[in-house]
Coordinates of C-alpha atoms in Angstrom, one line a residue:
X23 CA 77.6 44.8 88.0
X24 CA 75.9 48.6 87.7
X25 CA 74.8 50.2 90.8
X26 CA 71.2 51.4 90.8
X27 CA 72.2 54.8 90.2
X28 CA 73.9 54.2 86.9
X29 CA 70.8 51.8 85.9
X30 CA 68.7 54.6 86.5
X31 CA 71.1 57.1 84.4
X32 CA 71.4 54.9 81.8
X33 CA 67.5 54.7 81.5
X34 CA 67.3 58.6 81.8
X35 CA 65.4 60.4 78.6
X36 CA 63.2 63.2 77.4
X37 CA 60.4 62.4 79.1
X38 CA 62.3 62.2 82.2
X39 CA 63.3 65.5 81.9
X40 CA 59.7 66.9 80.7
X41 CA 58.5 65.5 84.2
X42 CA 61.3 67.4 86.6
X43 CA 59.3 70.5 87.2
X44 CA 61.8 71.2 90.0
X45 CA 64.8 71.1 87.4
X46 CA 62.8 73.1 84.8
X47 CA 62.5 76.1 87.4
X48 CA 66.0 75.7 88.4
X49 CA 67.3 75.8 85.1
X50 CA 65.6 78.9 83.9
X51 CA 66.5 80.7 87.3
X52 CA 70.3 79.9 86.6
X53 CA 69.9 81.3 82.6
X54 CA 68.4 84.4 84.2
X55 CA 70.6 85.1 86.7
X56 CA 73.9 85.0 84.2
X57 CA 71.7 87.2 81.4
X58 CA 71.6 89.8 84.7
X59 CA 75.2 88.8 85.1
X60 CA 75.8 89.4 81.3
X61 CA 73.8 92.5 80.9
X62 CA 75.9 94.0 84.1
X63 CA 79.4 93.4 81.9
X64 CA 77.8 96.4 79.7
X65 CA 76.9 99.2 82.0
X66 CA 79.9 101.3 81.9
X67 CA 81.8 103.2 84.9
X68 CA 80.3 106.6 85.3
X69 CA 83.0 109.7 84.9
X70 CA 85.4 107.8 82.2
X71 CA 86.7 108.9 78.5
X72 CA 85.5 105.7 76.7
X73 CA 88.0 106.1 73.8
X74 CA 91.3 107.3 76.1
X75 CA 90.6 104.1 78.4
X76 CA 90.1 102.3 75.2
X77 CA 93.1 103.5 74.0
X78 CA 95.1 102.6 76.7
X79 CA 94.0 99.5 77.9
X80 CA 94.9 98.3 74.3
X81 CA 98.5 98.6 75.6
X82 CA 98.0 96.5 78.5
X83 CA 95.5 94.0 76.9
X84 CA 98.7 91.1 76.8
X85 CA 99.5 91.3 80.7
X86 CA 97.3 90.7 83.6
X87 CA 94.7 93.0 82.7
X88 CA 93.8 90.5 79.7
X89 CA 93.7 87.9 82.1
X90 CA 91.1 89.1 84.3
X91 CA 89.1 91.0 81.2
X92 CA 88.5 87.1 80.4
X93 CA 87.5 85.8 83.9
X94 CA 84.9 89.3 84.0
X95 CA 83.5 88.5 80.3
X96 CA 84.9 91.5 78.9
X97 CA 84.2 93.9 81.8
X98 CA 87.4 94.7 82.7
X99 CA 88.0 96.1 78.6
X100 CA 84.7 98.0 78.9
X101 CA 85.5 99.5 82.8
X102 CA 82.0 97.8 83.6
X103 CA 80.2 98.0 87.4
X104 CA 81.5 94.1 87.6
X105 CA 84.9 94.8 86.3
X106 CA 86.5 93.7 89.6
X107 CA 84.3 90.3 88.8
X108 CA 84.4 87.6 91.4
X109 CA 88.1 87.5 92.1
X110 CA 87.9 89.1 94.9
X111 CA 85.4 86.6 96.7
X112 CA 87.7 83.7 95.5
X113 CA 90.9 85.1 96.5
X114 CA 89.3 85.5 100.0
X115 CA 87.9 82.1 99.7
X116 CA 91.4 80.5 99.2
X117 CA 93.3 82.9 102.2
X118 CA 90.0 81.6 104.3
X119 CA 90.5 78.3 103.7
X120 CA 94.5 78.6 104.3
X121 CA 94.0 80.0 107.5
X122 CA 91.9 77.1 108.8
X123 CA 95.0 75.0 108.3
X124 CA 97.2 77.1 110.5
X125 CA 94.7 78.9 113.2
X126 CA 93.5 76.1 115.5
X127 CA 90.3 78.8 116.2
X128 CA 89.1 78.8 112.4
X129 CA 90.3 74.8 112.4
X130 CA 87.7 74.3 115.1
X131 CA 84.9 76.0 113.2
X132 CA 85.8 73.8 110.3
X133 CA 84.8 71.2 112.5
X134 CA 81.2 72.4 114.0
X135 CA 79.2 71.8 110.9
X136 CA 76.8 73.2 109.2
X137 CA 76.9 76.5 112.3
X138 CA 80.8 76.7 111.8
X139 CA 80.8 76.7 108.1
X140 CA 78.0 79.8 108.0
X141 CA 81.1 81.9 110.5
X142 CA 83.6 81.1 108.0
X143 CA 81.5 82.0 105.0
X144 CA 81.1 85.4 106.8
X145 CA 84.7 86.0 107.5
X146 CA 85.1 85.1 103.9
X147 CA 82.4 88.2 103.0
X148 CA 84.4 90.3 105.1
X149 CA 87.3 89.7 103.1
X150 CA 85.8 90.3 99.9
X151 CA 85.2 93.9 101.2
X152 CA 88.3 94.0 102.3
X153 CA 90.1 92.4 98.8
X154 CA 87.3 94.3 97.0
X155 CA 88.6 98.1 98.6
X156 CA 91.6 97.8 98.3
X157 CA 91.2 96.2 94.8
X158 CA 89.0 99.0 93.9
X159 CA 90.8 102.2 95.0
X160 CA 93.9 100.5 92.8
X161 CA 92.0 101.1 90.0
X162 CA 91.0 104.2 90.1
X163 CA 94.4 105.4 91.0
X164 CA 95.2 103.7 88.1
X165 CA 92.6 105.1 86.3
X166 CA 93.6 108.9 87.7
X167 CA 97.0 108.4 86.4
X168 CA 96.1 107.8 82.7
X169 CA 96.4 110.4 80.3
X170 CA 92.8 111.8 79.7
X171 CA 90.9 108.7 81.0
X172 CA 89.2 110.0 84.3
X173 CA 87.1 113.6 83.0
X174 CA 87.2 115.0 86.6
X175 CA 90.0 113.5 88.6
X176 CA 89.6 113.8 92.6
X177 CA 87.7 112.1 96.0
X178 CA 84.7 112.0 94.6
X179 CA 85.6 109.7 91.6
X180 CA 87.9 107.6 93.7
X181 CA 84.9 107.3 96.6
X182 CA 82.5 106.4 93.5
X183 CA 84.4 104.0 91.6
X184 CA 85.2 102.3 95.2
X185 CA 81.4 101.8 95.9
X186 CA 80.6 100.8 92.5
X187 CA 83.1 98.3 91.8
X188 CA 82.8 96.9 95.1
X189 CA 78.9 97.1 95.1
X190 CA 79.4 94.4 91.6
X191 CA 81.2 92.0 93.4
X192 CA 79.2 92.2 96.5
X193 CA 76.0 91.7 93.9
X194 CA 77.9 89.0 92.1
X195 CA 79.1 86.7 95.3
X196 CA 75.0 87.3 96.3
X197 CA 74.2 86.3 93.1
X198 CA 76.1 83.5 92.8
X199 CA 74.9 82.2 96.2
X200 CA 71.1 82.5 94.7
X201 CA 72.5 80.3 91.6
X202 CA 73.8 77.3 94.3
X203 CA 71.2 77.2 96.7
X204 CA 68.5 78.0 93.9
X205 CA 69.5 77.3 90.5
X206 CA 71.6 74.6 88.9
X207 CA 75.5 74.0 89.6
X208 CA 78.0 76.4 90.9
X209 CA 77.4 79.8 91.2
X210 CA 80.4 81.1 91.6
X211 CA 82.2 78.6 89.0
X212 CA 78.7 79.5 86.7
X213 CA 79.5 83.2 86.7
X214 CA 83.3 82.4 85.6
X215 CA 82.0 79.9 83.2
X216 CA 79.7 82.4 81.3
X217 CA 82.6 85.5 81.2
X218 CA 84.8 82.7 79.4
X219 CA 82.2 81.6 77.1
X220 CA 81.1 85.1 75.8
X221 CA 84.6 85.6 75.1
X222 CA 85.0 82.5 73.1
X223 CA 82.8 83.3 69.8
X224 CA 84.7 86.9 69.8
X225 CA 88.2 85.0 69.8
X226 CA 87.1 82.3 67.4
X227 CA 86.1 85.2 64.9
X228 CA 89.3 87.1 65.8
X229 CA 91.3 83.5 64.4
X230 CA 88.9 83.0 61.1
X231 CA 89.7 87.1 60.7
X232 CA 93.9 86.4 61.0
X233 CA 93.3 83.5 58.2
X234 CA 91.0 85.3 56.2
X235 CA 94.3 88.1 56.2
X236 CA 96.6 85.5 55.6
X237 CA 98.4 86.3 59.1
X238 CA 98.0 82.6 59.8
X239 CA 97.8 79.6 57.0
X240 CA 95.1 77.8 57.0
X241 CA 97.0 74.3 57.7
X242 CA 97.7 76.5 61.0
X243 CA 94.1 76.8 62.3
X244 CA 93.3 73.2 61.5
X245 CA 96.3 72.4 63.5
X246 CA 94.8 75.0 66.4
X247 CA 91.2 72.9 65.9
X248 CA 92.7 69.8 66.4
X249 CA 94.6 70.6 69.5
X250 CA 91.5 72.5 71.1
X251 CA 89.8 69.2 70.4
X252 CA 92.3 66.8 71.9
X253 CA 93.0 69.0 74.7
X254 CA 88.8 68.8 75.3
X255 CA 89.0 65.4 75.3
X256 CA 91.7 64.9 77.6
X257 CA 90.5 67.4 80.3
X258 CA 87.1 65.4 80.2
X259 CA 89.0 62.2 80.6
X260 CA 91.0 63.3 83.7
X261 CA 88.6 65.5 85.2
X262 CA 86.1 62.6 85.3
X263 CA 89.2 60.1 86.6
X264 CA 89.5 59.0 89.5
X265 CA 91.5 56.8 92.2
X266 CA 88.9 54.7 94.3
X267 CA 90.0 53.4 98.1
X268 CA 88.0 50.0 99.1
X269 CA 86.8 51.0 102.1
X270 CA 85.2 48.1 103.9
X271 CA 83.0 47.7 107.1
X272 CA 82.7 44.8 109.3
X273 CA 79.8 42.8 110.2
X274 CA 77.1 43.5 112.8
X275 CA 74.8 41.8 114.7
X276 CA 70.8 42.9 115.5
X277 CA 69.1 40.7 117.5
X278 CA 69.8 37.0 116.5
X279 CA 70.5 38.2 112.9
X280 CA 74.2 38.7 111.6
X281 CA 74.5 41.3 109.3
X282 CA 77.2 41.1 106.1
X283 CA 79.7 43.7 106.2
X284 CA 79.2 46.4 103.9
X285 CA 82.1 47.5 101.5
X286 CA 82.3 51.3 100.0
X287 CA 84.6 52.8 98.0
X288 CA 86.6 56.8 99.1
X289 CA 87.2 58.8 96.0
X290 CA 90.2 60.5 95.2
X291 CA 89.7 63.0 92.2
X292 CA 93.1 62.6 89.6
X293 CA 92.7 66.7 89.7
X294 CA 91.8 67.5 93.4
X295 CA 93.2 71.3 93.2
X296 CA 90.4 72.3 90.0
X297 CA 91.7 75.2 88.0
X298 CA 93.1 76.9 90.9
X299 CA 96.9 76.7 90.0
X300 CA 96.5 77.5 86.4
X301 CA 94.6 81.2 88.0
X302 CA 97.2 81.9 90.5
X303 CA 100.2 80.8 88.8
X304 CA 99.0 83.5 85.7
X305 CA 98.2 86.0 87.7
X306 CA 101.7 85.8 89.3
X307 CA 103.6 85.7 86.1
X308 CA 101.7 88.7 84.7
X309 CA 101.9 90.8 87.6
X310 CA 105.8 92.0 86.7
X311 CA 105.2 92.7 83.0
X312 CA 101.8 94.9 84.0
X313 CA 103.5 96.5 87.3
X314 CA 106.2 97.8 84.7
X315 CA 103.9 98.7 82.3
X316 CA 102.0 101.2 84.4
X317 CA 105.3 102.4 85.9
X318 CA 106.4 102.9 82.1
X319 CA 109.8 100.8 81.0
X320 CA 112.0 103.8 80.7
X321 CA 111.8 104.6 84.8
X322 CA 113.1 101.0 85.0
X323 CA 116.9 100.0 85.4
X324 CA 118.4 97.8 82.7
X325 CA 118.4 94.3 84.6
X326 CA 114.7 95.0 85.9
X327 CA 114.1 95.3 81.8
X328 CA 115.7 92.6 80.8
X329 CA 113.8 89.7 83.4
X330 CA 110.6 91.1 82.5
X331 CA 111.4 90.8 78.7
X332 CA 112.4 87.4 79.5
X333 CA 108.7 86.6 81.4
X334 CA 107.0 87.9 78.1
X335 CA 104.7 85.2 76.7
X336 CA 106.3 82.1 75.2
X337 CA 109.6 83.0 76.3
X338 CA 111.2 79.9 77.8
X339 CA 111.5 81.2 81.4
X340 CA 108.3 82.1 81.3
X341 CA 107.3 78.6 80.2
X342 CA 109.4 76.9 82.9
X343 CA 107.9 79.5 85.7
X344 CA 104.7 79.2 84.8
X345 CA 105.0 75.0 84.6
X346 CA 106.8 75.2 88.3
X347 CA 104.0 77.4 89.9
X348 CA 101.0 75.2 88.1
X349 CA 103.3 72.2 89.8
X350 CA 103.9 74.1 93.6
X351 CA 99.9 75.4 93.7
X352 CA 98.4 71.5 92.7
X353 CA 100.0 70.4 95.6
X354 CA 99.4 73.8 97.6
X355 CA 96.0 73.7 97.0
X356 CA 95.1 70.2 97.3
X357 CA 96.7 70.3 101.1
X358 CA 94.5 72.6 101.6
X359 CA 91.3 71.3 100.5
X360 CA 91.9 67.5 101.4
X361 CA 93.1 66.2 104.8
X362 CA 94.1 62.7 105.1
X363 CA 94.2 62.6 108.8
X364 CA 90.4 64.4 109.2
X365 CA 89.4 61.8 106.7
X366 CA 91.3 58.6 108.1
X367 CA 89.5 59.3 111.4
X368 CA 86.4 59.7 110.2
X369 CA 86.4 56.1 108.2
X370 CA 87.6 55.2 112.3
X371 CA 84.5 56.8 114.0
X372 CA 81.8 54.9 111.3
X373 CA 83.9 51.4 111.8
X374 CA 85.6 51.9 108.2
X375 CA 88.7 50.8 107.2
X376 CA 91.0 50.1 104.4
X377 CA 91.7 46.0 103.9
X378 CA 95.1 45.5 105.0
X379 CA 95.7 49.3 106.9
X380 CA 95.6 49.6 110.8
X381 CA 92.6 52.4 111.4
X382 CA 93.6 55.5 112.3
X383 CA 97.3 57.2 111.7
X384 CA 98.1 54.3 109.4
X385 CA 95.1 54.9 107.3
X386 CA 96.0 58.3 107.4
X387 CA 99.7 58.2 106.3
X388 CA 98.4 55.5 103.3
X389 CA 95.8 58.0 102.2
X390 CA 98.1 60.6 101.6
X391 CA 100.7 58.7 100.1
X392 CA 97.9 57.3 97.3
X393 CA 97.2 61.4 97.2
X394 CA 100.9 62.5 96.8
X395 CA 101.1 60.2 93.8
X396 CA 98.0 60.9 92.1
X397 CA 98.2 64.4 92.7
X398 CA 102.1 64.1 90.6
X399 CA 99.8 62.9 87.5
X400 CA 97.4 65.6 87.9
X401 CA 100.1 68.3 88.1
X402 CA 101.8 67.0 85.4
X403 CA 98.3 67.0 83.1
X404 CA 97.6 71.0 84.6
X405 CA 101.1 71.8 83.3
X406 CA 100.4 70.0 79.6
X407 CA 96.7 71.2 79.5
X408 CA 98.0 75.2 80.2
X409 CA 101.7 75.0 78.3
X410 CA 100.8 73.8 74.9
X411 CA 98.1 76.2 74.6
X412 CA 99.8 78.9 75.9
X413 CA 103.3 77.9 73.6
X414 CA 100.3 77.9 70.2
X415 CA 99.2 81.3 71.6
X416 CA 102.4 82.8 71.5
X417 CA 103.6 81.6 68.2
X418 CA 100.4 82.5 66.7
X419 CA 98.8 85.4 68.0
X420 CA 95.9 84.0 68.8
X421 CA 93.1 85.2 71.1
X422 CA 93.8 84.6 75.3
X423 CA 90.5 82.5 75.4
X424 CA 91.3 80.3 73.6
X425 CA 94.2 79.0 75.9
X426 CA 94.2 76.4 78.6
X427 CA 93.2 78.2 81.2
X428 CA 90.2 79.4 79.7
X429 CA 89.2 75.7 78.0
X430 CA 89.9 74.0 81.7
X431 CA 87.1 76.1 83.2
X432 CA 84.6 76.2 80.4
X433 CA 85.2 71.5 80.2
X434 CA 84.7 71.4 84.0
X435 CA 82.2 73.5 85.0
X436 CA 80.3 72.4 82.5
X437 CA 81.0 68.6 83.4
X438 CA 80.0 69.1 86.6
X439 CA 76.7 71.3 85.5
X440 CA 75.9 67.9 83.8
X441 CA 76.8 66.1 86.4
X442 CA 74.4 68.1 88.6
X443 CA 71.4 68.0 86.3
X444 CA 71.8 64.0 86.0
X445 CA 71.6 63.6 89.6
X446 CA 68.3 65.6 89.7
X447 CA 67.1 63.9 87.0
X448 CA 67.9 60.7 89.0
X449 CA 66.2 61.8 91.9
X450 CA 62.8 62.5 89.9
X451 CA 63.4 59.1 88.7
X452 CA 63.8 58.0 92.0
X453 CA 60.4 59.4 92.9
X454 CA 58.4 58.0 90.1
X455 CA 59.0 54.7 91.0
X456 CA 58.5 54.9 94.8
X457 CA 55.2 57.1 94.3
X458 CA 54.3 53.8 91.4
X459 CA 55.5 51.0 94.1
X460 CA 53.0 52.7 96.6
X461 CA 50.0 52.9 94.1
X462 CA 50.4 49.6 93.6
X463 CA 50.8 48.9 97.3
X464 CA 47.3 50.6 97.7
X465 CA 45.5 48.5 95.2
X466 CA 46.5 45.3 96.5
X467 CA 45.6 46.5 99.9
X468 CA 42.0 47.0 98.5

């Protein structure tokens, strides 16, 4: 039988929607806030050559560089004030969240509520300065050591392009606070989600431009279509899927009256860990090949040459390094972000338990043996999802964004933008009819 929630969804239309002034205002703030996002991708980094940095980041376009030009939307390729992006915040996010699994201090925050999680969101804006520095004086070293890219080398560049590029992210991680607290979704997944996107009509154009040349057949970009599509379809279905715990609660007793015991069910998400192995296991890969090709390959010895050769794109030790990281991180990550014993006693403290498991460190060793297994599946769909994109890439020459990485984020931010907007549409729904039920209330009273 339907719950009231998905009776109400079902029932959701138009003139639902025209109704949720709330929504409405929401929605508009979150478009405006990723056109300032947008329109900060095209301010360029005061004291460059545009055409020597042009030049040269055309030569490291392939390695990491690439990869982060498509989480910035392109900033990274035009040296923009956001060109550092988000990472930074997210990187600190993830070391944050680590270290409240190992320091019993930051564990005990964890714990506090609502007052702990504000201190850990600040130490995780203290490392994004941190991240953010270092990140930032990297790149204009970087920058310094190009031939004809910086037009007056020195302190006062390096102290500039410091403040600026940090400044963006600082603005970004404020701005995508304002998106989650006062706009739709996200904000931090939003601002990812639109750098992708902006990318993706550019790297469609660049495929239809390789057929219209005849560098690929036209058979070829069919074939691409078709496996864009069914990759889609497949991330929906697993992103969406789900492994549901009965969770049941016995009866009570108020007064002379005997309560039946509820019965719940605990989700467990097929794909707890999110995108977050796909990002750091590319990053990792692409960090040798870029490293070397700052460094220049000539300065390299001939074994050093040959392994990063090997870790090129859709080479097969590449392919089997980037499957094992995806793998290690799923499970890395989901440890991190899920903990079956915090969970197990809370089901303990509300009277909860799982039909047939002892409460408490039994519950706790069955929940994260029903993770352990479900978390296999998900791995082993994160290593399909990112592999055969990545293997089509490689063969083909076609544009980064169109890989797996890029289509994972785009399918599940936007499923859980949708998923977001349904639930205040529910809620307006919700409202109606209690506001109706009382009219009607009143009238009969009179």
């Amino acid at each position: 039988m339907a719950s009231a929630a998905e009776q109400l969804a079902s029932n959701l239309n138009f003139s639902t929607f025209s109704k949720a002034t709330d929504l409405k205002k929401r929605l508009w703030f979150t478009l405006a806030a990723l056109l300032v996002y947008r329109l900060g991708t095209h301010i360029p980094l005061p004291g460059l050559n545009p055409e020597a940095y042009a030049q040269a980041f055309k030569g490291q376009a392939g390695g990491i560089l690439g990869l982060f030009n498509m989480f910035a939307g392109g900033a990274v390729q035009r040296m923009a004030i956001f060109a550092l992006g988000i990472m930074p915040y997210i990187s600190a996010s993830i070391i944050v969240q680590l270290m409240t699994s190992v320091v019993p201090s930051l564990e005990n925050l964890k714990k506090e509520g609502e007052q702990g999680r504000k201190i850990i969101n600040q130490y995780t804006r203290y490392g994004t300065v941190l991240l953010g520095t270092l990140q930032a004086y990297g790149i204009a070293v970087g920058l310094e050591g190009g031939n004809g890219i910086v037009l007056d080398p020195g302190w006062f560049f390096r102290i500039s392009t410091v403040v600026t590029l940090l400044g963006g992210t600082m603005f970004l991680m404020w701005l995508g606070e304002q998106i989650t607290s006062r706009g739709i979704g996200n904000g931090i997944s939003l601002i990812i989600f639109a750098g992708i996107a902006a990318g993706l009509p550019t790297a469609l154009a660049g495929t239809l431009e390789l057929g219209r040349t005849g560098a690929l057949s036209t058979a070829l970009i069919l074939t691409v279509v078709v496996v864009a599509i069914g990759v889609i379809a497949l991330i929906v279905f697993v992103e969406r899927a789900q492994r549901r715990l009965l969770i049941q609660y016995p009866k009570r007793q108020v007064g002379n009256r005997m309560f039946q015991g509820d019965t719940s069910h605990l989700p467990l998400k097929l794909n707890t860990s999110g995108v977050i192995p796909a990002i750091f296991a590319s990053s990792l890969l692409l960090l040798p090949a870029t490293a070397a090709g700052f460094a220049g390959n000539t300065s390299l010895p001939t074994w050093a040459t040959a392994i990063i050769a090997s870790l090129q794109h859709g080479q097969p030790l590449f392919m089997l390094f980037y499957g094992l990281l995806i793998a290690f991180f799923a499970f890395f990550y989901t440890a991190i972000v899920f903990n079956p014993k915090d969970t197990a006693d809370n089901l303990k403290k509300h009277g909860g338990f799982i039909p047939g498991i002892r409460p408490g460190e039994r519950t706790a060793e069955y929940i994260d043996y029903v993770l352990t297994r479900i978390t296999v599946v998900g791995a082993v769909y994160l290593v399909f999802v990112c592999i055969l994109p990545e293997t089509l890439i490689a063969r083909t020459g076609i544009p980064l964004a169109l890989g797996g990485t890029s289509l994972l984020i785009v399918v599940s931010v936007t499923l859980d933008t949708v998923a977001q907007i349904q639930g205040h549409l529910i809620a307006q729904q919700y409202e109606g009819l209690i506001k109706k039920s009382k009219l009607r209330g009143g009238k009969r009273g009179r």
